[in-house]
mmCIF file of C-alpha atoms in Angstrom:
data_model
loop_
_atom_site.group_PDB
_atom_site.id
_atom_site.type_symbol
_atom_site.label_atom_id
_atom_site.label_comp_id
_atom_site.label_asym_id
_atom_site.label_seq_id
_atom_site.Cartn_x
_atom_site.Cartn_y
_atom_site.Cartn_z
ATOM 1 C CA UNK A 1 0.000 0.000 0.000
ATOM 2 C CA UNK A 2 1.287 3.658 -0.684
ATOM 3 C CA UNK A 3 -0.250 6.671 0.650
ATOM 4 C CA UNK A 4 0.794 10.270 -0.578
ATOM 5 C CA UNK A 5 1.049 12.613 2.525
ATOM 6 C CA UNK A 6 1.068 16.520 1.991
ATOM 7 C CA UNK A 7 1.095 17.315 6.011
ATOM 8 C CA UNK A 8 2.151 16.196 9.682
ATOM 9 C CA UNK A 9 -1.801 15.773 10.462
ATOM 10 C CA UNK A 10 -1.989 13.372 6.931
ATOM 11 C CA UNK A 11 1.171 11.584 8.620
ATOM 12 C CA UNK A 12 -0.388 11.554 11.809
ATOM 13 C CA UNK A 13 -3.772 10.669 10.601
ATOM 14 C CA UNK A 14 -2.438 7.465 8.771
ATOM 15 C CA UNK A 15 -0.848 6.437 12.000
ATOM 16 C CA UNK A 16 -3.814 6.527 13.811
ATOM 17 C CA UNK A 17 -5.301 4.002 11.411
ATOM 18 C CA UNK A 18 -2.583 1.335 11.772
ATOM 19 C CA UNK A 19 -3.354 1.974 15.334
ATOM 20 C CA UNK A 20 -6.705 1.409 15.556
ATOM 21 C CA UNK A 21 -6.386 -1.709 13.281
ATOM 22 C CA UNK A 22 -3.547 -2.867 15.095
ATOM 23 C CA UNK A 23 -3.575 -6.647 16.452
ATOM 24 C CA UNK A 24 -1.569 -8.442 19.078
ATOM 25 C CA UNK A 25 1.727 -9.557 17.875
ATOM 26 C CA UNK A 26 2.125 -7.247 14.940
ATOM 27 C CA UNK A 27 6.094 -6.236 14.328
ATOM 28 C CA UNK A 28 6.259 -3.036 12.570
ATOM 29 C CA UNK A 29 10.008 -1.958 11.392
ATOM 30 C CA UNK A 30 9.727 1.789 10.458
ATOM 31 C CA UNK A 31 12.112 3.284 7.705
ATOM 32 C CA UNK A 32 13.048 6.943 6.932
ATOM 33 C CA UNK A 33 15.999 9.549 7.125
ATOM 34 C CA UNK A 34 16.274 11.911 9.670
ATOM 35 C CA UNK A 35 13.127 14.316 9.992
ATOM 36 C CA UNK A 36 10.904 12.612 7.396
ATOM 37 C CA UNK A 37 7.909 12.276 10.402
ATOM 38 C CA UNK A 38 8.649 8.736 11.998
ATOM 39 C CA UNK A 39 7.733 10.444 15.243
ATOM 40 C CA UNK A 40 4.777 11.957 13.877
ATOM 41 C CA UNK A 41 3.290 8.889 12.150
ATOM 42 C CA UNK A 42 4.402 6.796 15.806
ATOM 43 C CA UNK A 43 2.254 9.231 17.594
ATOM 44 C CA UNK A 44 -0.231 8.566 15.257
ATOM 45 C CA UNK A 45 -0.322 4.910 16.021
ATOM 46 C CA UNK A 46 -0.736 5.432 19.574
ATOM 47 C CA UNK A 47 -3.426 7.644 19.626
ATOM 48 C CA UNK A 48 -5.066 4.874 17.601
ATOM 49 C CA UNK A 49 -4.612 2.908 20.505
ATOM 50 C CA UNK A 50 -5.625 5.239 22.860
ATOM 51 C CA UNK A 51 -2.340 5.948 24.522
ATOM 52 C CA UNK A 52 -2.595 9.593 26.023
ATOM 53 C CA UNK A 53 1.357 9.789 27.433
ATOM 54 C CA UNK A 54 3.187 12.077 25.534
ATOM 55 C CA UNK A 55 5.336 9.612 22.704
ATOM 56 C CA UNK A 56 9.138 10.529 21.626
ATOM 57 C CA UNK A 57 11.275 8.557 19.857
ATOM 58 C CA UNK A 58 13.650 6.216 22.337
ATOM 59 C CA UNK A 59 16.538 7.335 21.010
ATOM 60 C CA UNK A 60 18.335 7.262 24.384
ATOM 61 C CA UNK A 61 16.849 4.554 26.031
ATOM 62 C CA UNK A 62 16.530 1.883 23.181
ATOM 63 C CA UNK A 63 12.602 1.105 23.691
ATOM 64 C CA UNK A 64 9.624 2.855 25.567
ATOM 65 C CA UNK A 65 6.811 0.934 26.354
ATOM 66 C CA UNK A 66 3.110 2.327 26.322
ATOM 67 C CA UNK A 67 0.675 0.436 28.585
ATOM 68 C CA UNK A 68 -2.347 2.682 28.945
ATOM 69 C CA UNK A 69 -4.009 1.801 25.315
ATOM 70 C CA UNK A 70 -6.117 -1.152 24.824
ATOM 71 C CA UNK A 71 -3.223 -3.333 23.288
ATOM 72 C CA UNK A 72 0.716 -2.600 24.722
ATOM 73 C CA UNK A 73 2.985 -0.128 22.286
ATOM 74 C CA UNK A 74 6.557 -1.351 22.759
ATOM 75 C CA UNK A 75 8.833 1.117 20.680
ATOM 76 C CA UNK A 76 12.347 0.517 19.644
ATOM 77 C CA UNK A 77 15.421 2.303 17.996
ATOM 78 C CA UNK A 78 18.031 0.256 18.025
ATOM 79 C CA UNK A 79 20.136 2.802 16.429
ATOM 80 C CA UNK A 80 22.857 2.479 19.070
ATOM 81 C CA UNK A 81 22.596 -1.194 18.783
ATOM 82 C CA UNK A 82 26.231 -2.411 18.389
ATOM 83 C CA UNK A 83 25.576 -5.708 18.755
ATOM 84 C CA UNK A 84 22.281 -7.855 18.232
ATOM 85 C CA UNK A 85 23.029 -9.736 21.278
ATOM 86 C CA UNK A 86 22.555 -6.473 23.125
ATOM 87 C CA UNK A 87 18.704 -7.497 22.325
ATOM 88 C CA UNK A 88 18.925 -10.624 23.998
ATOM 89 C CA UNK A 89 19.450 -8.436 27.128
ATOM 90 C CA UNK A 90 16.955 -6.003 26.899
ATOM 91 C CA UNK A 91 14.463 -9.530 26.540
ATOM 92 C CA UNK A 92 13.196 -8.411 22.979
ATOM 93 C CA UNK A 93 11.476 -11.758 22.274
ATOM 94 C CA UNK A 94 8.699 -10.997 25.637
ATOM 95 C CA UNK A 95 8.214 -7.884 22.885
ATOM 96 C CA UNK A 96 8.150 -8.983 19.271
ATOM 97 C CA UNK A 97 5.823 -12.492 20.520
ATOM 98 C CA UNK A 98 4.055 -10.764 23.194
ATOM 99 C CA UNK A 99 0.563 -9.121 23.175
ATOM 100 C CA UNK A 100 0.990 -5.758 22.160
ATOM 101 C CA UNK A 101 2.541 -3.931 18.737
ATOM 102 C CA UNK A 102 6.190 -3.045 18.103
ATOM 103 C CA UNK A 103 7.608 -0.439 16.071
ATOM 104 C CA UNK A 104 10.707 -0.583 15.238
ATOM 105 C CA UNK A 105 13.258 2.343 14.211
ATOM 106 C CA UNK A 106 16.707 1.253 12.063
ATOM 107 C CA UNK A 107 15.534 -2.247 12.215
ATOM 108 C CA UNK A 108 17.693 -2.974 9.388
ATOM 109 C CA UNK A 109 20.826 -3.394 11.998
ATOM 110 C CA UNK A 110 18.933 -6.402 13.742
ATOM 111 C CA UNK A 111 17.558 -8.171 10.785
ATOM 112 C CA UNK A 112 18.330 -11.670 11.494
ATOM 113 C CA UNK A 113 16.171 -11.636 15.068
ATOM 114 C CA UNK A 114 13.412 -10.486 13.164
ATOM 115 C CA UNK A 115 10.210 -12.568 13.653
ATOM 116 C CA UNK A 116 9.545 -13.933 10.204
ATOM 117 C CA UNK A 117 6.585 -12.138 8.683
ATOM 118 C CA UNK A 118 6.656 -8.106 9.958
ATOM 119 C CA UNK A 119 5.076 -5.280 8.259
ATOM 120 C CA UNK A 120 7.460 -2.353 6.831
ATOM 121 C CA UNK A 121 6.422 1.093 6.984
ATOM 122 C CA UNK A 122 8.922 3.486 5.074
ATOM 123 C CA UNK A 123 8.270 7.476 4.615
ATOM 124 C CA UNK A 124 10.224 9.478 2.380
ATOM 125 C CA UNK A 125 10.085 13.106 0.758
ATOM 126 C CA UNK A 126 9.903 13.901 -2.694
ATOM 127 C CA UNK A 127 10.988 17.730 -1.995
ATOM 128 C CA UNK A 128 9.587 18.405 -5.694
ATOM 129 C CA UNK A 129 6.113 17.637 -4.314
ATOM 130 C CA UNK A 130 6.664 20.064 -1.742
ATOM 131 C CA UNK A 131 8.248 20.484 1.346
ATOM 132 C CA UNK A 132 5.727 18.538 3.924
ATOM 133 C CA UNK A 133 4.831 16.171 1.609
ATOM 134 C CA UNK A 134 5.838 12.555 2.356
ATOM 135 C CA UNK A 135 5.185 8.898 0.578
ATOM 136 C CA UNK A 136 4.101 6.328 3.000
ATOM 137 C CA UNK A 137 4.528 2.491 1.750
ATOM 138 C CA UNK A 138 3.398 0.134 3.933
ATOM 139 C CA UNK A 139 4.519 -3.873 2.928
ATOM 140 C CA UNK A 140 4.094 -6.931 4.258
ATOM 141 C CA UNK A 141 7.644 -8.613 4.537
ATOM 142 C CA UNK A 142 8.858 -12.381 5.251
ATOM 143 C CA UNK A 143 12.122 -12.964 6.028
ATOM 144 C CA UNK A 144 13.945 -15.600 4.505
ATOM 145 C CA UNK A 145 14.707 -19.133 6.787
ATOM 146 C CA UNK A 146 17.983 -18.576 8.209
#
């Protein structure tokens, strides 16, 4: 699926969707350069599940979870990831099996402890089509058997 975005509130909107929609167990890996709206469209999806704490991006702290909505938001950037094994200890698998959603941010550097079907959401600009607008693909991925 690919959605054209000419605003923050499109961006937003669209995350509330995936939100709403949103089923236990869902992996979402989220791809985009710096300042493209990965925030935005993350705040999106937990308004759609009715979380009302403010939501950053974990930048620091490698994953913030969201209880409050009516399915668990567990939110990773593994950006400062240097090893995968690093996710062993922060117990990722209670996460990516468990009853709520992830998102996760640069999941490209932890690949292989992917679960094997995830959905990828990637936002780019197209600065010809103006400044705030973005294109949203959203694809169902299977990783390949190890």
């Amino acid at each position: 699926m690919k959605v054209d975005s000419f605003s923050a509130k499109e961006t937003f909107a669209l995350g509330q969707q995936i939100g709403e929609a949103a089923e236990p167990g869902e992996v979402y890996t989220l791809v985009g350069d710096l300042g493209v709206g990965k925030t935005v469209f993350t705040q999106g999806v937990a308004k759609g599940l009715g979380i009302q704490e403010p939501v950053n991006s974990p930048t620091f702290t490698i994953l913030q979870v969201y209880e409050e909505g009516r399915l668990p938001f567990y939110h990773f950037d593994v950006y400062r990831i240097g090893d995968v094994e690093e996710m062993d200890e922060i117990g990722y698998e209670d996460y990516f099996y468990g009853d709520g959603i992830c998102f996760i941010e640069w999941a490209n550097l932890i690949e292989e402890i992917l679960p094997q079907r995830y959905k990828e959401i990637t936002i780019c600009k197209d600065l010809q089509k103006g400044l705030d607008y973005r294109l949203i693909t959203i694809e169902e991925k299977e990783r390949s058997a190890q």
